[in-house]
Amino acid sequence: MKKVLIVVLAFCMAIAFYMGGSVIAEGSTNVYYYLPYLTTVSGAQVYCMVSNFSTDDVTSTTFTVMASSLSQASQTARTFPIINNVGKGRTQLIIFSGQTITVDTGTQVVDLTSDTGSANSYGGTLKFSSSGSTGVNCKTLLMTCFQGTTNPKRNLVGYLCEDDSSSGPGNTNNLIGY
């Protein structure tokens, strides 16, 4: 079942990349994924697969808790260690579990305890930046998310991708809902 899920995911990402066109902004670019619902509840982890189809590496990754169910969030960006940035042509698994964010093999990269406190739910922004010659955008840095510990996992919907490129309609930025 896992192999089928991975093949379907790869196929969907390939179609999205093919349909995305080839207009890419030059210089420093940012891609923002807005995740409105994450939870600290056990068994409701969120698994996000990020694939970098661009010709540039992601040079910085941050996550910011923007809203919390119990109190006003500090909205402080938490930076991933540089080794956890998504390189060109690479795919990476990011896991939101409880009050931590882990990457790939389970290495904890961000502790959200001071941002979420005892809140059960929170929302945040995952930001990827590139300073390469072509940059990244929502069409070249694709992400899909699943939630829960069931098999197969449930697709997560209701998140957005926004970038500051000019590869969108009318040479504006992209805003894509999932």
Tab-separated table of N, CA and C in Angstrom:
chain	number	residue	atom	x	y	z
A	1	MET	N	0.822	-1.188	0.000
A	1	MET	CA	0.000	0.000	0.000
A	1	MET	C	0.871	1.258	0.000
A	2	LYS	N	1.997	1.221	0.744
A	2	LYS	CA	2.875	2.382	0.792
A	2	LYS	C	3.465	2.673	-0.581
A	3	LYS	N	3.829	1.622	-1.316
A	3	LYS	CA	4.419	1.824	-2.635
A	3	LYS	C	3.413	2.464	-3.581
A	4	VAL	N	2.160	2.036	-3.509
A	4	VAL	CA	1.121	2.612	-4.358
A	4	VAL	C	0.936	4.084	-4.016
A	5	LEU	N	0.908	4.411	-2.731
A	5	LEU	CA	0.748	5.795	-2.287
A	5	LEU	C	1.900	6.665	-2.780
A	6	ILE	N	3.118	6.161	-2.707
A	6	ILE	CA	4.290	6.917	-3.154
A	6	ILE	C	4.248	7.111	-4.671
A	7	VAL	N	3.859	6.085	-5.410
A	7	VAL	CA	3.782	6.187	-6.869
A	7	VAL	C	2.712	7.205	-7.265
A	8	VAL	N	1.541	7.154	-6.611
A	8	VAL	CA	0.471	8.109	-6.913
A	8	VAL	C	0.924	9.524	-6.598
A	9	LEU	N	1.588	9.709	-5.453
A	9	LEU	CA	2.091	11.023	-5.063
A	9	LEU	C	3.097	11.542	-6.085
A	10	ALA	N	4.027	10.711	-6.507
A	10	ALA	CA	5.033	11.114	-7.490
A	10	ALA	C	4.371	11.474	-8.826
A	11	PHE	N	3.376	10.698	-9.219
A	11	PHE	CA	2.657	10.964	-10.468
A	11	PHE	C	1.942	12.307	-10.403
A	12	CYS	N	1.249	12.581	-9.294
A	12	CYS	CA	0.537	13.864	-9.132
A	12	CYS	C	1.499	15.038	-9.144
A	13	MET	N	2.644	14.884	-8.491
A	13	MET	CA	3.630	15.967	-8.462
A	13	MET	C	4.212	16.202	-9.858
A	14	ALA	N	4.430	15.127	-10.617
A	14	ALA	CA	4.963	15.263	-11.969
A	14	ALA	C	3.968	15.991	-12.873
A	15	ILE	N	2.687	15.681	-12.748
A	15	ILE	CA	1.665	16.359	-13.540
A	15	ILE	C	1.614	17.841	-13.178
A	16	ALA	N	1.632	18.137	-11.885
A	16	ALA	CA	1.587	19.538	-11.450
A	16	ALA	C	2.799	20.302	-11.969
A	17	PHE	N	3.961	19.675	-11.945
A	17	PHE	CA	5.171	20.333	-12.447
A	17	PHE	C	5.079	20.561	-13.947
A	18	TYR	N	4.601	19.563	-14.682
A	18	TYR	CA	4.486	19.676	-16.130
A	18	TYR	C	3.511	20.778	-16.513
A	19	MET	N	2.388	20.881	-15.809
A	19	MET	CA	1.363	21.877	-16.114
A	19	MET	C	1.767	23.266	-15.652
A	20	GLY	N	2.785	23.349	-14.813
A	20	GLY	CA	3.167	24.624	-14.224
A	20	GLY	C	3.867	25.585	-15.154
A	21	GLY	N	4.310	25.163	-16.303
A	21	GLY	CA	5.011	26.069	-17.210
A	21	GLY	C	6.458	26.237	-16.806
A	22	SER	N	7.137	27.156	-17.446
A	22	SER	CA	8.562	27.302	-17.181
A	22	SER	C	8.976	28.724	-16.825
A	23	VAL	N	8.015	29.598	-16.524
A	23	VAL	CA	8.354	30.960	-16.151
A	23	VAL	C	8.799	30.964	-14.695
A	24	ILE	N	10.001	31.381	-14.452
A	24	ILE	CA	10.544	31.385	-13.095
A	24	ILE	C	11.175	32.735	-12.831
A	25	ALA	N	10.922	33.264	-11.668
A	25	ALA	CA	11.505	34.560	-11.307
A	25	ALA	C	12.989	34.391	-11.037
A	26	GLU	N	13.742	35.422	-11.302
A	26	GLU	CA	15.165	35.380	-11.028
A	26	GLU	C	15.462	35.989	-9.671
A	27	GLY	N	16.525	35.532	-9.055
A	27	GLY	CA	16.971	36.111	-7.789
A	27	GLY	C	16.333	35.462	-6.575
A	28	SER	N	16.398	36.167	-5.471
A	28	SER	CA	15.894	35.659	-4.205
A	28	SER	C	14.375	35.536	-4.229
A	29	THR	N	13.871	34.363	-3.927
A	29	THR	CA	12.439	34.124	-3.908
A	29	THR	C	12.032	33.363	-2.658
A	30	ASN	N	10.783	33.510	-2.290
A	30	ASN	CA	10.225	32.833	-1.125
A	30	ASN	C	8.954	32.106	-1.508
A	31	VAL	N	8.748	30.943	-0.890
A	31	VAL	CA	7.519	30.182	-1.043
A	31	VAL	C	6.955	29.997	0.357
A	32	TYR	N	5.675	30.336	0.521
A	32	TYR	CA	5.010	30.246	1.816
A	32	TYR	C	3.896	29.215	1.732
A	33	TYR	N	3.922	28.235	2.618
A	33	TYR	CA	2.812	27.302	2.755
A	33	TYR	C	2.104	27.637	4.063
A	34	TYR	N	0.825	28.022	3.952
A	34	TYR	CA	0.021	28.379	5.114
A	34	TYR	C	-0.760	27.150	5.558
A	35	LEU	N	-0.464	26.672	6.752
A	35	LEU	CA	-1.111	25.480	7.307
A	35	LEU	C	-2.032	25.932	8.444
A	36	PRO	N	-3.340	26.073	8.184
A	36	PRO	CA	-4.228	26.654	9.184
A	36	PRO	C	-4.586	25.729	10.336
A	37	TYR	N	-4.398	24.417	10.167
A	37	TYR	CA	-4.772	23.520	11.252
A	37	TYR	C	-3.699	22.462	11.493
A	38	LEU	N	-2.998	22.619	12.603
A	38	LEU	CA	-2.072	21.611	13.099
A	38	LEU	C	-2.470	21.370	14.548
A	39	THR	N	-2.104	20.228	15.081
A	39	THR	CA	-2.535	19.916	16.443
A	39	THR	C	-1.419	19.255	17.240
A	40	THR	N	-1.471	19.424	18.534
A	40	THR	CA	-0.512	18.777	19.427
A	40	THR	C	-1.064	17.452	19.945
A	41	VAL	N	-2.270	17.070	19.524
A	41	VAL	CA	-2.932	15.853	19.981
A	41	VAL	C	-2.220	14.620	19.423
A	42	SER	N	-1.990	13.645	20.269
A	42	SER	CA	-1.334	12.401	19.856
A	42	SER	C	-2.185	11.683	18.802
A	43	GLY	N	-1.548	11.160	17.775
A	43	GLY	CA	-2.228	10.421	16.730
A	43	GLY	C	-2.711	11.293	15.578
A	44	ALA	N	-2.491	12.594	15.651
A	44	ALA	CA	-2.938	13.494	14.588
A	44	ALA	C	-1.744	14.205	13.946
A	45	GLN	N	-0.622	13.524	13.845
A	45	GLN	CA	0.559	14.102	13.215
A	45	GLN	C	0.254	14.477	11.776
A	46	VAL	N	0.983	15.471	11.283
A	46	VAL	CA	0.854	15.870	9.887
A	46	VAL	C	2.191	15.567	9.206
A	47	TYR	N	2.105	14.845	8.094
A	47	TYR	CA	3.271	14.462	7.317
A	47	TYR	C	3.232	15.222	5.998
A	48	CYS	N	4.250	16.018	5.716
A	48	CYS	CA	4.294	16.784	4.469
A	48	CYS	C	5.515	16.363	3.651
A	49	MET	N	5.259	16.019	2.397
A	49	MET	CA	6.331	15.696	1.461
A	49	MET	C	6.577	16.919	0.594
A	50	VAL	N	7.823	17.393	0.566
A	50	VAL	CA	8.209	18.565	-0.208
A	50	VAL	C	9.197	18.116	-1.280
A	51	SER	N	8.909	18.453	-2.533
A	51	SER	CA	9.816	18.127	-3.637
A	51	SER	C	10.263	19.403	-4.320
A	52	ASN	N	11.566	19.515	-4.507
A	52	ASN	CA	12.153	20.693	-5.129
A	52	ASN	C	12.476	20.368	-6.587
A	53	PHE	N	11.629	20.832	-7.503
A	53	PHE	CA	11.815	20.612	-8.938
A	53	PHE	C	12.598	21.737	-9.591
A	54	SER	N	13.008	22.735	-8.824
A	54	SER	CA	13.729	23.869	-9.406
A	54	SER	C	15.195	23.504	-9.637
A	55	THR	N	15.925	24.431	-10.205
A	55	THR	CA	17.354	24.229	-10.425
A	55	THR	C	18.186	24.876	-9.330
A	56	ASP	N	17.518	25.350	-8.277
A	56	ASP	CA	18.204	25.983	-7.143
A	56	ASP	C	17.883	25.267	-5.835
A	57	ASP	N	18.820	25.338	-4.912
A	57	ASP	CA	18.595	24.803	-3.577
A	57	ASP	C	17.756	25.769	-2.760
A	58	VAL	N	16.992	25.220	-1.808
A	58	VAL	CA	16.364	26.059	-0.793
A	58	VAL	C	17.478	26.416	0.179
A	59	THR	N	17.666	27.697	0.440
A	59	THR	CA	18.780	28.141	1.283
A	59	THR	C	18.354	28.443	2.715
A	60	SER	N	17.042	28.525	2.961
A	60	SER	CA	16.550	28.796	4.304
A	60	SER	C	15.133	28.256	4.443
A	61	THR	N	14.848	27.609	5.581
A	61	THR	CA	13.508	27.111	5.882
A	61	THR	C	13.141	27.554	7.286
A	62	THR	N	11.953	28.130	7.435
A	62	THR	CA	11.477	28.535	8.756
A	62	THR	C	10.033	28.099	8.936
A	63	PHE	N	9.628	27.975	10.198
A	63	PHE	CA	8.218	27.753	10.527
A	63	PHE	C	7.833	28.743	11.601
A	64	THR	N	6.676	29.379	11.420
A	64	THR	CA	6.184	30.371	12.362
A	64	THR	C	4.777	29.997	12.799
A	65	VAL	N	4.568	29.834	14.108
A	65	VAL	CA	3.218	29.638	14.635
A	65	VAL	C	2.537	30.999	14.567
A	66	MET	N	1.483	31.097	13.759
A	66	MET	CA	0.808	32.370	13.549
A	66	MET	C	-0.443	32.532	14.407
A	67	ALA	N	-1.049	31.400	14.834
A	67	ALA	CA	-2.261	31.450	15.648
A	67	ALA	C	-2.307	30.223	16.543
A	68	SER	N	-2.888	30.397	17.729
A	68	SER	CA	-2.976	29.320	18.712
A	68	SER	C	-4.381	29.303	19.304
A	69	SER	N	-4.849	28.120	19.707
A	69	SER	CA	-6.212	28.011	20.212
A	69	SER	C	-6.395	28.598	21.605
A	70	LEU	N	-5.331	28.792	22.368
A	70	LEU	CA	-5.472	29.279	23.741
A	70	LEU	C	-5.030	30.703	23.975
A	71	SER	N	-4.088	31.173	23.214
A	71	SER	CA	-3.594	32.532	23.441
A	71	SER	C	-3.027	33.086	22.134
A	72	GLN	N	-2.692	34.352	22.165
A	72	GLN	CA	-2.108	34.970	20.985
A	72	GLN	C	-0.708	34.407	20.763
A	73	ALA	N	-0.441	33.982	19.550
A	73	ALA	CA	0.861	33.394	19.231
A	73	ALA	C	1.935	34.481	19.163
A	74	SER	N	3.165	34.091	19.476
A	74	SER	CA	4.274	35.047	19.442
A	74	SER	C	4.677	35.423	18.022
A	75	GLN	N	4.341	34.581	17.062
A	75	GLN	CA	4.658	34.772	15.652
A	75	GLN	C	6.157	34.969	15.426
A	76	THR	N	6.931	34.127	16.103
A	76	THR	CA	8.380	34.140	15.977
A	76	THR	C	8.811	33.032	15.018
A	77	ALA	N	9.573	33.383	13.992
A	77	ALA	CA	10.048	32.390	13.024
A	77	ALA	C	11.096	31.493	13.658
A	78	ARG	N	10.923	30.182	13.512
A	78	ARG	CA	11.879	29.184	13.996
A	78	ARG	C	12.603	28.610	12.784
A	79	THR	N	13.914	28.763	12.758
A	79	THR	CA	14.716	28.380	11.595
A	79	THR	C	15.173	26.932	11.685
A	80	PHE	N	15.026	26.207	10.582
A	80	PHE	CA	15.525	24.847	10.484
A	80	PHE	C	17.047	24.903	10.359
A	81	PRO	N	17.766	23.924	10.905
A	81	PRO	CA	19.217	23.864	10.655
A	81	PRO	C	19.463	23.760	9.143
A	82	ILE	N	20.520	24.369	8.671
A	82	ILE	CA	20.793	24.454	7.232
A	82	ILE	C	20.859	23.079	6.563
A	83	ILE	N	21.255	22.068	7.295
A	83	ILE	CA	21.340	20.727	6.716
A	83	ILE	C	19.968	20.180	6.334
A	84	ASN	N	18.907	20.759	6.875
A	84	ASN	CA	17.554	20.292	6.595
A	84	ASN	C	16.853	21.077	5.487
A	85	ASN	N	17.575	21.906	4.746
A	85	ASN	CA	16.979	22.597	3.612
A	85	ASN	C	16.844	21.637	2.437
A	86	VAL	N	15.815	21.840	1.609
A	86	VAL	CA	15.535	20.943	0.493
A	86	VAL	C	16.410	21.328	-0.695
A	87	GLY	N	17.329	20.454	-1.059
A	87	GLY	CA	18.213	20.708	-2.195
A	87	GLY	C	17.490	20.520	-3.516
A	88	LYS	N	18.052	21.094	-4.578
A	88	LYS	CA	17.449	20.943	-5.907
A	88	LYS	C	17.370	19.461	-6.268
A	89	GLY	N	16.233	19.079	-6.837
A	89	GLY	CA	16.031	17.700	-7.239
A	89	GLY	C	15.846	16.727	-6.080
A	90	ARG	N	15.555	17.225	-4.885
A	90	ARG	CA	15.399	16.360	-3.706
A	90	ARG	C	13.968	16.417	-3.184
A	91	THR	N	13.594	15.375	-2.466
A	91	THR	CA	12.307	15.293	-1.780
A	91	THR	C	12.581	15.089	-0.311
A	92	GLN	N	11.783	15.721	0.524
A	92	GLN	CA	12.007	15.673	1.964
A	92	GLN	C	10.674	15.493	2.681
A	93	LEU	N	10.694	14.747	3.765
A	93	LEU	CA	9.525	14.544	4.609
A	93	LEU	C	9.646	15.444	5.830
A	94	ILE	N	8.613	16.252	6.077
A	94	ILE	CA	8.555	17.111	7.258
A	94	ILE	C	7.377	16.633	8.096
A	95	ILE	N	7.624	16.360	9.384
A	95	ILE	CA	6.587	15.820	10.262
A	95	ILE	C	6.300	16.792	11.392
A	96	PHE	N	5.025	17.183	11.513
A	96	PHE	CA	4.550	17.999	12.622
A	96	PHE	C	3.908	17.043	13.615
A	97	SER	N	4.553	16.815	14.745
A	97	SER	CA	4.069	15.851	15.729
A	97	SER	C	4.139	16.473	17.119
A	98	GLY	N	2.972	16.620	17.740
A	98	GLY	CA	2.950	17.242	19.058
A	98	GLY	C	3.457	18.665	18.962
A	99	GLN	N	4.508	18.958	19.693
A	99	GLN	CA	5.083	20.307	19.693
A	99	GLN	C	6.455	20.335	19.036
A	100	THR	N	6.712	19.382	18.158
A	100	THR	CA	8.000	19.337	17.477
A	100	THR	C	7.814	19.173	15.970
A	101	ILE	N	8.833	19.599	15.242
A	101	ILE	CA	8.906	19.372	13.808
A	101	ILE	C	10.153	18.529	13.582
A	102	THR	N	9.984	17.430	12.863
A	102	THR	CA	11.122	16.573	12.535
A	102	THR	C	11.234	16.469	11.015
A	103	VAL	N	12.422	16.103	10.550
A	103	VAL	CA	12.676	15.988	9.120
A	103	VAL	C	13.221	14.603	8.823
A	104	ASP	N	12.728	14.019	7.727
A	104	ASP	CA	13.167	12.730	7.197
A	104	ASP	C	13.235	11.624	8.240
A	105	THR	N	14.402	11.330	8.759
A	105	THR	CA	14.594	10.153	9.605
A	105	THR	C	14.219	10.375	11.062
A	106	GLY	N	13.586	11.478	11.369
A	106	GLY	CA	13.143	11.699	12.742
A	106	GLY	C	14.028	12.634	13.540
A	107	THR	N	14.938	13.328	12.879
A	107	THR	CA	15.779	14.287	13.581
A	107	THR	C	14.957	15.535	13.888
A	108	GLN	N	14.808	15.851	15.183
A	108	GLN	CA	14.042	17.033	15.558
A	108	GLN	C	14.779	18.278	15.127
A	109	VAL	N	14.076	19.161	14.412
A	109	VAL	CA	14.709	20.384	13.940
A	109	VAL	C	14.137	21.630	14.599
A	110	VAL	N	12.887	21.574	15.050
A	110	VAL	CA	12.261	22.733	15.678
A	110	VAL	C	11.414	22.273	16.856
A	111	ASP	N	11.547	22.981	17.979
A	111	ASP	CA	10.719	22.752	19.160
A	111	ASP	C	9.739	23.911	19.265
A	112	LEU	N	8.436	23.598	19.260
A	112	LEU	CA	7.404	24.626	19.280
A	112	LEU	C	6.786	24.830	20.661
A	113	THR	N	7.364	24.248	21.689
A	113	THR	CA	6.786	24.316	23.029
A	113	THR	C	6.523	25.752	23.467
A	114	SER	N	7.465	26.642	23.256
A	114	SER	CA	7.281	28.028	23.685
A	114	SER	C	6.268	28.767	22.810
A	115	ASP	N	5.972	28.256	21.611
A	115	ASP	CA	5.023	28.904	20.710
A	115	ASP	C	3.597	28.399	20.887
A	116	THR	N	3.446	27.124	21.236
A	116	THR	CA	2.106	26.544	21.342
A	116	THR	C	1.635	26.409	22.782
A	117	GLY	N	2.560	26.351	23.749
A	117	GLY	CA	2.172	26.189	25.149
A	117	GLY	C	1.336	24.938	25.332
A	118	SER	N	0.183	25.072	25.964
A	118	SER	CA	-0.691	23.914	26.187
A	118	SER	C	-1.848	23.877	25.198
A	119	ALA	N	-1.745	24.609	24.106
A	119	ALA	CA	-2.805	24.644	23.089
A	119	ALA	C	-2.928	23.300	22.384
A	120	ASN	N	-4.150	22.912	22.061
A	120	ASN	CA	-4.378	21.690	21.307
A	120	ASN	C	-4.234	21.904	19.809
A	121	SER	N	-4.517	23.115	19.347
A	121	SER	CA	-4.432	23.370	17.912
A	121	SER	C	-3.747	24.702	17.650
A	122	TYR	N	-3.137	24.773	16.484
A	122	TYR	CA	-2.431	25.981	16.072
A	122	TYR	C	-2.305	25.995	14.557
A	123	GLY	N	-2.004	27.151	14.012
A	123	GLY	CA	-1.789	27.299	12.582
A	123	GLY	C	-0.484	28.023	12.353
A	124	GLY	N	0.134	27.777	11.207
A	124	GLY	CA	1.426	28.403	10.983
A	124	GLY	C	1.799	28.530	9.526
A	125	THR	N	2.965	29.133	9.326
A	125	THR	CA	3.501	29.366	7.997
A	125	THR	C	4.859	28.690	7.851
A	126	LEU	N	4.969	27.841	6.855
A	126	LEU	CA	6.223	27.181	6.512
A	126	LEU	C	6.805	27.956	5.338
A	127	LYS	N	7.978	28.558	5.537
A	127	LYS	CA	8.583	29.423	4.518
A	127	LYS	C	9.880	28.794	4.004
A	128	PHE	N	9.975	28.704	2.675
A	128	PHE	CA	11.177	28.228	2.010
A	128	PHE	C	11.753	29.385	1.198
A	129	SER	N	13.053	29.632	1.320
A	129	SER	CA	13.694	30.722	0.587
A	129	SER	C	14.842	30.181	-0.255
A	130	SER	N	15.057	30.825	-1.386
A	130	SER	CA	16.167	30.483	-2.269
A	130	SER	C	16.817	31.767	-2.740
A	131	SER	N	18.134	31.755	-2.806
A	131	SER	CA	18.839	32.932	-3.308
A	131	SER	C	19.603	32.592	-4.583
A	132	GLY	N	19.180	31.506	-5.236
A	132	GLY	CA	19.845	31.096	-6.465
A	132	GLY	C	19.466	31.963	-7.646
A	133	SER	N	19.992	31.637	-8.798
A	133	SER	CA	19.789	32.464	-9.993
A	133	SER	C	18.370	32.364	-10.537
A	134	THR	N	17.697	31.226	-10.365
A	134	THR	CA	16.323	31.086	-10.867
A	134	THR	C	15.286	31.110	-9.760
A	135	GLY	N	15.653	30.766	-8.542
A	135	GLY	CA	14.727	30.801	-7.417
A	135	GLY	C	13.740	29.650	-7.406
A	136	VAL	N	12.800	29.723	-6.472
A	136	VAL	CA	11.750	28.718	-6.331
A	136	VAL	C	10.394	29.423	-6.340
A	137	ASN	N	9.359	28.668	-6.670
A	137	ASN	CA	7.992	29.184	-6.608
A	137	ASN	C	7.050	28.027	-6.315
A	138	CYS	N	5.752	28.303	-6.241
A	138	CYS	CA	4.767	27.262	-5.904
A	138	CYS	C	4.677	26.164	-6.953
A	139	LYS	N	5.164	26.449	-8.165
A	139	LYS	CA	5.124	25.457	-9.239
A	139	LYS	C	6.368	24.579	-9.261
A	140	THR	N	7.431	25.009	-8.597
A	140	THR	CA	8.666	24.224	-8.601
A	140	THR	C	9.016	23.653	-7.227
A	141	LEU	N	8.354	24.127	-6.173
A	141	LEU	CA	8.557	23.598	-4.824
A	141	LEU	C	7.195	23.111	-4.345
A	142	LEU	N	6.913	21.851	-4.619
A	142	LEU	CA	5.583	21.287	-4.379
A	142	LEU	C	5.522	20.583	-3.036
A	143	MET	N	4.360	20.677	-2.391
A	143	MET	CA	4.187	20.026	-1.096
A	143	MET	C	2.799	19.395	-1.036
A	144	THR	N	2.739	18.210	-0.484
A	144	THR	CA	1.474	17.544	-0.210
A	144	THR	C	1.526	17.041	1.220
A	145	CYS	N	0.380	17.095	1.912
A	145	CYS	CA	0.357	16.748	3.336
A	145	CYS	C	-0.713	15.704	3.647
A	146	PHE	N	-0.414	14.866	4.620
A	146	PHE	CA	-1.317	13.839	5.105
A	146	PHE	C	-1.389	13.956	6.623
A	147	GLN	N	-2.513	13.521	7.201
A	147	GLN	CA	-2.670	13.632	8.648
A	147	GLN	C	-3.080	12.309	9.252
A	148	GLY	N	-2.596	12.065	10.469
A	148	GLY	CA	-3.013	10.915	11.252
A	148	GLY	C	-2.052	9.756	11.197
A	149	THR	N	-2.369	8.740	12.000
A	149	THR	CA	-1.522	7.551	12.069
A	149	THR	C	-2.197	6.353	11.424
A	150	THR	N	-3.339	6.557	10.755
A	150	THR	CA	-4.015	5.442	10.091
A	150	THR	C	-3.250	5.070	8.830
A	151	ASN	N	-3.586	3.930	8.272
A	151	ASN	CA	-2.942	3.495	7.051
A	151	ASN	C	-4.019	3.135	6.044
A	152	PRO	N	-4.250	3.837	4.975
A	152	PRO	CA	-3.465	4.975	4.534
A	152	PRO	C	-3.825	6.241	5.317
A	153	LYS	N	-2.928	7.195	5.278
A	153	LYS	CA	-3.143	8.463	5.968
A	153	LYS	C	-4.189	9.293	5.225
A	154	ARG	N	-4.821	10.216	5.947
A	154	ARG	CA	-5.848	11.072	5.359
A	154	ARG	C	-5.196	12.281	4.692
A	155	ASN	N	-5.662	12.633	3.492
A	155	ASN	CA	-5.155	13.835	2.823
A	155	ASN	C	-5.531	15.056	3.641
A	156	LEU	N	-4.611	15.972	3.782
A	156	LEU	CA	-4.872	17.232	4.467
A	156	LEU	C	-5.283	18.247	3.419
A	157	VAL	N	-6.382	18.940	3.648
A	157	VAL	CA	-6.847	19.967	2.717
A	157	VAL	C	-6.964	21.289	3.459
A	158	GLY	N	-7.079	22.365	2.710
A	158	GLY	CA	-7.282	23.674	3.309
A	158	GLY	C	-6.011	24.470	3.511
A	159	TYR	N	-4.899	24.031	2.948
A	159	TYR	CA	-3.677	24.820	3.071
A	159	TYR	C	-3.390	25.514	1.741
A	160	LEU	N	-2.595	26.567	1.803
A	160	LEU	CA	-2.317	27.403	0.639
A	160	LEU	C	-0.824	27.509	0.371
A	161	CYS	N	-0.482	27.752	-0.887
A	161	CYS	CA	0.887	28.088	-1.259
A	161	CYS	C	0.860	29.465	-1.907
A	162	GLU	N	1.769	30.322	-1.465
A	162	GLU	CA	1.923	31.643	-2.062
A	162	GLU	C	3.413	31.879	-2.257
A	163	ASP	N	3.760	32.578	-3.337
A	163	ASP	CA	5.167	32.897	-3.541
A	163	ASP	C	5.304	34.360	-3.942
A	164	ASP	N	6.537	34.817	-4.042
A	164	ASP	CA	6.763	36.199	-4.458
A	164	ASP	C	7.441	36.244	-5.827
A	165	SER	N	7.125	35.245	-6.658
A	165	SER	CA	7.678	35.189	-8.011
A	165	SER	C	6.746	35.930	-8.970
A	166	SER	N	7.081	35.898	-10.220
A	166	SER	CA	6.206	36.464	-11.252
A	166	SER	C	5.790	35.370	-12.234
A	167	SER	N	5.686	34.140	-11.750
A	167	SER	CA	5.350	33.010	-12.617
A	167	SER	C	3.863	32.685	-12.610
A	168	GLY	N	3.057	33.489	-11.926
A	168	GLY	CA	1.621	33.264	-11.868
A	168	GLY	C	0.885	33.926	-13.020
A	169	PRO	N	-0.441	33.876	-12.980
A	169	PRO	CA	-1.252	34.494	-14.035
A	169	PRO	C	-0.949	35.983	-14.166
A	170	GLY	N	-0.784	36.448	-15.384
A	170	GLY	CA	-0.486	37.858	-15.622
A	170	GLY	C	0.861	38.289	-15.072
A	171	ASN	N	1.789	37.357	-14.992
A	171	ASN	CA	3.140	37.616	-14.442
A	171	ASN	C	3.101	38.141	-13.009
A	172	THR	N	2.167	37.618	-12.216
A	172	THR	CA	2.077	37.969	-10.811
A	172	THR	C	2.478	36.763	-9.974
A	173	ASN	N	2.419	36.905	-8.646
A	173	ASN	CA	2.764	35.771	-7.781
A	173	ASN	C	1.679	34.706	-7.854
A	174	ASN	N	2.032	33.520	-7.420
A	174	ASN	CA	1.100	32.398	-7.387
A	174	ASN	C	0.389	32.359	-6.046
A	175	LEU	N	-0.870	31.942	-6.043
A	175	LEU	CA	-1.631	31.633	-4.851
A	175	LEU	C	-2.440	30.397	-5.171
A	176	ILE	N	-2.030	29.256	-4.610
A	176	ILE	CA	-2.616	27.975	-4.969
A	176	ILE	C	-3.176	27.316	-3.716
A	177	GLY	N	-4.438	26.920	-3.763
A	177	GLY	CA	-5.080	26.240	-2.636
A	177	GLY	C	-5.076	24.739	-2.812
A	178	TYR	N	-4.921	24.030	-1.712
A	178	TYR	CA	-4.939	22.559	-1.726
A	178	TYR	C	-6.029	22.057	-0.802
